[in-house]
mmCIF file of C-alpha atoms in Angstrom:
data_model
loop_
_atom_site.group_PDB
_atom_site.id
_atom_site.type_symbol
_atom_site.label_atom_id
_atom_site.label_comp_id
_atom_site.label_asym_id
_atom_site.label_seq_id
_atom_site.Cartn_x
_atom_site.Cartn_y
_atom_site.Cartn_z
ATOM 1 C CA UNK W 1 -0.041 -0.008 0.001
ATOM 2 C CA UNK W 2 1.550 3.341 -1.043
ATOM 3 C CA UNK W 3 2.021 6.081 1.415
ATOM 4 C CA UNK W 4 -0.099 9.249 0.924
ATOM 5 C CA UNK W 5 2.142 12.343 0.682
ATOM 6 C CA UNK W 6 1.248 15.905 1.533
ATOM 7 C CA UNK W 7 1.235 16.575 -2.171
ATOM 8 C CA UNK W 8 -1.559 13.925 -2.736
ATOM 9 C CA UNK W 9 -3.829 15.359 -0.036
ATOM 10 C CA UNK W 10 -6.516 17.790 -1.065
ATOM 11 C CA UNK W 11 -5.670 21.467 -0.246
ATOM 12 C CA UNK W 12 -7.416 22.793 2.793
ATOM 13 C CA UNK W 13 -10.299 25.191 2.120
ATOM 14 C CA UNK W 14 -8.772 28.467 3.299
ATOM 15 C CA UNK W 15 -10.772 31.164 1.506
ATOM 16 C CA UNK W 16 -14.506 31.429 1.390
ATOM 17 C CA UNK W 17 -16.505 34.101 -0.439
ATOM 18 C CA UNK W 18 -19.636 36.075 0.314
ATOM 19 C CA UNK W 19 -21.818 38.002 -2.221
ATOM 20 C CA UNK W 20 -23.344 40.927 -0.437
ATOM 21 C CA UNK W 21 -26.960 41.126 -1.742
ATOM 22 C CA UNK W 22 -28.625 42.343 1.544
ATOM 23 C CA UNK W 23 -29.225 45.951 0.521
ATOM 24 C CA UNK W 24 -32.737 47.555 0.293
ATOM 25 C CA UNK W 25 -32.442 48.499 -3.395
ATOM 26 C CA UNK W 26 -34.184 51.854 -2.746
ATOM 27 C CA UNK W 27 -32.720 53.529 -5.821
ATOM 28 C CA UNK W 28 -33.330 50.651 -8.151
ATOM 29 C CA UNK W 29 -36.995 50.282 -7.156
ATOM 30 C CA UNK W 30 -37.053 46.451 -7.375
ATOM 31 C CA UNK W 31 -35.012 43.424 -6.225
ATOM 32 C CA UNK W 32 -31.487 44.444 -7.421
ATOM 33 C CA UNK W 33 -29.831 41.042 -7.515
ATOM 34 C CA UNK W 34 -32.443 39.837 -10.054
ATOM 35 C CA UNK W 35 -32.270 42.924 -12.288
ATOM 36 C CA UNK W 36 -31.295 41.743 -15.735
ATOM 37 C CA UNK W 37 -28.258 42.927 -17.765
ATOM 38 C CA UNK W 38 -28.341 41.439 -21.242
ATOM 39 C CA UNK W 39 -30.948 38.872 -20.218
ATOM 40 C CA UNK W 40 -29.112 37.631 -17.115
ATOM 41 C CA UNK W 41 -29.697 38.632 -13.495
ATOM 42 C CA UNK W 42 -26.919 40.747 -11.942
ATOM 43 C CA UNK W 43 -26.379 38.006 -9.285
ATOM 44 C CA UNK W 44 -25.456 35.515 -12.000
ATOM 45 C CA UNK W 45 -22.523 37.642 -13.158
ATOM 46 C CA UNK W 46 -21.180 37.900 -9.663
ATOM 47 C CA UNK W 47 -21.598 34.190 -8.901
ATOM 48 C CA UNK W 48 -19.805 33.281 -12.073
ATOM 49 C CA UNK W 49 -17.065 35.689 -11.331
ATOM 50 C CA UNK W 50 -16.423 34.873 -7.720
ATOM 51 C CA UNK W 51 -17.185 31.161 -7.535
ATOM 52 C CA UNK W 52 -13.908 30.066 -9.316
ATOM 53 C CA UNK W 53 -11.875 32.301 -7.057
ATOM 54 C CA UNK W 54 -12.887 30.874 -3.702
ATOM 55 C CA UNK W 55 -13.215 27.460 -2.013
ATOM 56 C CA UNK W 56 -16.855 27.875 -0.874
ATOM 57 C CA UNK W 57 -19.395 30.555 -1.697
ATOM 58 C CA UNK W 58 -22.403 31.964 0.086
ATOM 59 C CA UNK W 59 -24.964 34.732 -0.648
ATOM 60 C CA UNK W 60 -25.848 37.196 2.002
ATOM 61 C CA UNK W 61 -29.494 38.334 1.482
ATOM 62 C CA UNK W 62 -32.561 39.172 3.537
ATOM 63 C CA UNK W 63 -36.122 38.220 2.836
ATOM 64 C CA UNK W 64 -37.310 35.134 0.930
ATOM 65 C CA UNK W 65 -34.195 33.028 0.184
ATOM 66 C CA UNK W 66 -36.046 30.853 -2.307
ATOM 67 C CA UNK W 67 -35.892 33.583 -4.869
ATOM 68 C CA UNK W 68 -32.185 32.654 -5.362
ATOM 69 C CA UNK W 69 -32.736 28.884 -5.517
ATOM 70 C CA UNK W 70 -31.569 28.628 -9.104
ATOM 71 C CA UNK W 71 -28.100 29.423 -8.046
ATOM 72 C CA UNK W 72 -27.792 26.426 -5.757
ATOM 73 C CA UNK W 73 -25.872 28.379 -3.085
ATOM 74 C CA UNK W 74 -26.477 28.840 0.632
ATOM 75 C CA UNK W 75 -28.221 32.064 1.550
ATOM 76 C CA UNK W 76 -27.617 33.693 4.958
ATOM 77 C CA UNK W 77 -29.421 36.777 6.279
ATOM 78 C CA UNK W 78 -27.935 39.497 8.298
ATOM 79 C CA UNK W 79 -27.455 38.486 11.941
ATOM 80 C CA UNK W 80 -27.765 42.105 13.155
ATOM 81 C CA UNK W 81 -31.071 43.914 13.148
ATOM 82 C CA UNK W 82 -31.804 47.240 11.491
ATOM 83 C CA UNK W 83 -30.104 46.811 8.086
ATOM 84 C CA UNK W 84 -26.748 48.221 9.136
ATOM 85 C CA UNK W 85 -25.303 47.710 5.700
ATOM 86 C CA UNK W 86 -22.532 45.608 4.175
ATOM 87 C CA UNK W 87 -20.558 45.059 7.434
ATOM 88 C CA UNK W 88 -23.510 42.999 8.595
ATOM 89 C CA UNK W 89 -23.321 40.938 5.442
ATOM 90 C CA UNK W 90 -19.617 40.458 5.930
ATOM 91 C CA UNK W 91 -20.191 39.302 9.468
ATOM 92 C CA UNK W 92 -22.925 36.867 8.297
ATOM 93 C CA UNK W 93 -20.439 35.413 5.817
ATOM 94 C CA UNK W 94 -17.807 35.033 8.476
ATOM 95 C CA UNK W 95 -20.103 33.179 10.786
ATOM 96 C CA UNK W 96 -21.246 30.843 8.015
ATOM 97 C CA UNK W 97 -17.601 30.200 7.237
ATOM 98 C CA UNK W 98 -16.790 29.380 10.851
ATOM 99 C CA UNK W 99 -19.531 26.701 10.954
ATOM 100 C CA UNK W 100 -19.276 25.130 7.501
ATOM 101 C CA UNK W 101 -15.639 25.847 6.539
ATOM 102 C CA UNK W 102 -13.741 25.841 9.885
ATOM 103 C CA UNK W 103 -10.394 25.516 8.079
ATOM 104 C CA UNK W 104 -10.975 28.802 6.334
ATOM 105 C CA UNK W 105 -8.847 31.752 7.540
ATOM 106 C CA UNK W 106 -9.978 34.393 5.110
ATOM 107 C CA UNK W 107 -13.219 35.442 3.428
ATOM 108 C CA UNK W 108 -13.560 37.462 0.235
ATOM 109 C CA UNK W 109 -16.509 39.819 -0.204
ATOM 110 C CA UNK W 110 -18.027 41.126 -3.452
ATOM 111 C CA UNK W 111 -21.066 43.393 -4.124
ATOM 112 C CA UNK W 112 -23.964 41.865 -5.999
ATOM 113 C CA UNK W 113 -24.376 44.948 -8.252
ATOM 114 C CA UNK W 114 -20.865 44.958 -9.773
ATOM 115 C CA UNK W 115 -20.764 42.670 -12.838
ATOM 116 C CA UNK W 116 -17.296 43.541 -14.152
ATOM 117 C CA UNK W 117 -14.990 42.950 -11.169
ATOM 118 C CA UNK W 118 -11.667 41.274 -11.853
ATOM 119 C CA UNK W 119 -11.105 37.577 -12.286
ATOM 120 C CA UNK W 120 -7.923 37.728 -10.164
ATOM 121 C CA UNK W 121 -9.594 39.792 -7.380
ATOM 122 C CA UNK W 122 -8.975 37.194 -4.587
ATOM 123 C CA UNK W 123 -5.474 36.367 -5.730
ATOM 124 C CA UNK W 124 -4.449 40.010 -5.753
ATOM 125 C CA UNK W 125 -6.046 40.760 -2.460
ATOM 126 C CA UNK W 126 -4.319 37.724 -0.893
ATOM 127 C CA UNK W 127 -0.995 38.897 -2.161
ATOM 128 C CA UNK W 128 -1.734 42.332 -0.718
ATOM 129 C CA UNK W 129 -2.533 41.106 2.801
ATOM 130 C CA UNK W 130 0.301 38.647 2.867
ATOM 131 C CA UNK W 131 -1.885 36.115 4.653
ATOM 132 C CA UNK W 132 -1.637 38.259 7.823
ATOM 133 C CA UNK W 133 -4.690 37.778 10.017
ATOM 134 C CA UNK W 134 -4.543 41.344 11.361
ATOM 135 C CA UNK W 135 -4.536 42.927 7.842
ATOM 136 C CA UNK W 136 -7.572 43.700 5.678
ATOM 137 C CA UNK W 137 -6.989 44.103 1.962
ATOM 138 C CA UNK W 138 -9.576 46.061 -0.105
ATOM 139 C CA UNK W 139 -9.841 46.887 -3.788
ATOM 140 C CA UNK W 140 -9.075 50.200 -5.400
ATOM 141 C CA UNK W 141 -9.368 51.681 -8.878
ATOM 142 C CA UNK W 142 -8.993 55.094 -10.648
ATOM 143 C CA UNK W 143 -12.351 55.965 -9.058
ATOM 144 C CA UNK W 144 -11.174 55.379 -5.493
ATOM 145 C CA UNK W 145 -11.409 52.641 -2.842
ATOM 146 C CA UNK W 146 -14.051 49.941 -3.071
ATOM 147 C CA UNK W 147 -14.210 48.480 0.437
ATOM 148 C CA UNK W 148 -17.063 45.986 -0.189
ATOM 149 C CA UNK W 149 -14.500 44.136 -2.355
ATOM 150 C CA UNK W 150 -12.175 42.948 0.419
ATOM 151 C CA UNK W 151 -10.374 40.042 1.931
ATOM 152 C CA UNK W 152 -11.294 39.616 5.567
ATOM 153 C CA UNK W 153 -9.556 37.607 8.300
ATOM 154 C CA UNK W 154 -12.272 35.453 9.745
ATOM 155 C CA UNK W 155 -10.634 35.689 13.155
ATOM 156 C CA UNK W 156 -12.052 39.230 13.299
ATOM 157 C CA UNK W 157 -15.688 38.015 13.347
ATOM 158 C CA UNK W 158 -16.118 38.609 17.147
ATOM 159 C CA UNK W 159 -14.546 42.068 16.852
ATOM 160 C CA UNK W 160 -16.918 42.952 14.043
ATOM 161 C CA UNK W 161 -19.970 41.659 15.874
ATOM 162 C CA UNK W 162 -19.132 43.748 18.899
ATOM 163 C CA UNK W 163 -18.478 46.810 16.631
ATOM 164 C CA UNK W 164 -21.926 46.475 15.013
ATOM 165 C CA UNK W 165 -23.850 45.821 18.305
ATOM 166 C CA UNK W 166 -22.284 48.932 19.847
ATOM 167 C CA UNK W 167 -23.362 50.833 16.623
ATOM 168 C CA UNK W 168 -19.925 52.479 16.375
ATOM 169 C CA UNK W 169 -20.274 52.980 12.594
ATOM 170 C CA UNK W 170 -21.817 51.222 9.626
ATOM 171 C CA UNK W 171 -19.057 52.386 7.268
ATOM 172 C CA UNK W 172 -16.802 49.593 6.112
ATOM 173 C CA UNK W 173 -13.581 51.577 6.175
ATOM 174 C CA UNK W 174 -14.217 52.804 9.676
ATOM 175 C CA UNK W 175 -14.067 49.215 10.877
ATOM 176 C CA UNK W 176 -11.193 48.249 8.533
ATOM 177 C CA UNK W 177 -9.040 51.176 9.717
ATOM 178 C CA UNK W 178 -8.895 49.759 13.214
ATOM 179 C CA UNK W 179 -6.505 47.227 11.704
ATOM 180 C CA UNK W 180 -3.836 47.440 8.985
ATOM 181 C CA UNK W 181 -5.734 48.283 5.870
ATOM 182 C CA UNK W 182 -4.108 47.902 2.417
ATOM 183 C CA UNK W 183 -5.603 49.261 -0.823
ATOM 184 C CA UNK W 184 -4.838 46.894 -3.718
ATOM 185 C CA UNK W 185 -4.987 48.799 -7.082
ATOM 186 C CA UNK W 186 -6.711 47.220 -10.148
ATOM 187 C CA UNK W 187 -6.383 48.466 -13.716
ATOM 188 C CA UNK W 188 -9.318 49.778 -15.682
ATOM 189 C CA UNK W 189 -10.900 47.841 -18.501
ATOM 190 C CA UNK W 190 -10.611 49.065 -22.177
ATOM 191 C CA UNK W 191 -13.645 48.910 -24.416
ATOM 192 C CA UNK W 192 -14.243 50.836 -27.671
ATOM 193 C CA UNK W 193 -11.661 53.310 -26.691
ATOM 194 C CA UNK W 194 -13.118 54.100 -23.289
ATOM 195 C CA UNK W 195 -11.929 53.285 -19.800
ATOM 196 C CA UNK W 196 -14.370 51.185 -17.613
ATOM 197 C CA UNK W 197 -13.999 50.916 -13.859
ATOM 198 C CA UNK W 198 -14.123 47.209 -13.158
ATOM 199 C CA UNK W 199 -15.989 48.093 -9.948
ATOM 200 C CA UNK W 200 -18.699 50.028 -11.683
ATOM 201 C CA UNK W 201 -21.867 49.364 -9.737
ATOM 202 C CA UNK W 202 -25.554 49.304 -10.727
ATOM 203 C CA UNK W 203 -27.737 51.303 -8.369
ATOM 204 C CA UNK W 204 -30.419 52.704 -10.641
ATOM 205 C CA UNK W 205 -32.236 51.762 -13.830
ATOM 206 C CA UNK W 206 -29.989 54.227 -15.651
ATOM 207 C CA UNK W 207 -26.927 52.399 -14.355
ATOM 208 C CA UNK W 208 -28.394 49.086 -15.516
ATOM 209 C CA UNK W 209 -28.691 50.512 -19.058
ATOM 210 C CA UNK W 210 -25.082 51.763 -18.833
ATOM 211 C CA UNK W 211 -23.878 48.454 -17.719
ATOM 212 C CA UNK W 212 -25.526 46.763 -20.601
ATOM 213 C CA UNK W 213 -23.812 49.166 -22.999
ATOM 214 C CA UNK W 214 -20.452 48.475 -21.249
ATOM 215 C CA UNK W 215 -20.956 44.747 -21.620
ATOM 216 C CA UNK W 216 -21.675 45.085 -25.287
ATOM 217 C CA UNK W 217 -18.539 47.200 -25.774
ATOM 218 C CA UNK W 218 -16.440 44.748 -23.826
ATOM 219 C CA UNK W 219 -17.807 41.826 -25.890
ATOM 220 C CA UNK W 220 -16.942 43.735 -29.154
ATOM 221 C CA UNK W 221 -13.462 44.434 -27.907
ATOM 222 C CA UNK W 222 -12.838 40.811 -26.920
ATOM 223 C CA UNK W 223 -14.229 39.600 -30.333
ATOM 224 C CA UNK W 224 -11.842 41.842 -32.134
ATOM 225 C CA UNK W 225 -8.749 40.676 -30.272
#
């Protein structure tokens, strides 16, 4: 009987991912994760973009979870009342990770309304934080910092829960700046001679129309290469 080596063993699941879909969608006027861009719901773009980058993926959303059943992913609601924003979704993802992926040390977060985020997001954020569990890495572009796209040490879950329960601040960067916070820059996308922020987010019906135009331009550029 041959001996099993470390190389033969499956790699431990060390990075989970959470899609932040728990917002109220006030400016969109309907259920933002299911708003269609080029015939596909926004959520499908983010699932397809993030799932290959992490070991396990979960959706943070409030309300009827069955509306996302086609995606075959766990759905976890905020564990903090009052809709305190994306930090509550990050905490929900951390708690899910602790239970279902106890080997995981980090969790990547992505917003549900951003269909063009980079395919190397998690790799680049991991390189930025250097696997230091006291460091939080967040994405940045020419339009500024995008803190909902981050890599979070799961060991900070208790700190985050205490932060939210004391209602210190609902702003993601206010919490992140209590630790070492690194901004990891990402390049813009090129399409039809224009620069597109990979973290362009869809908040209104007008944004949805703009995102569809961007997608068509990106597809034309890729087809011409």
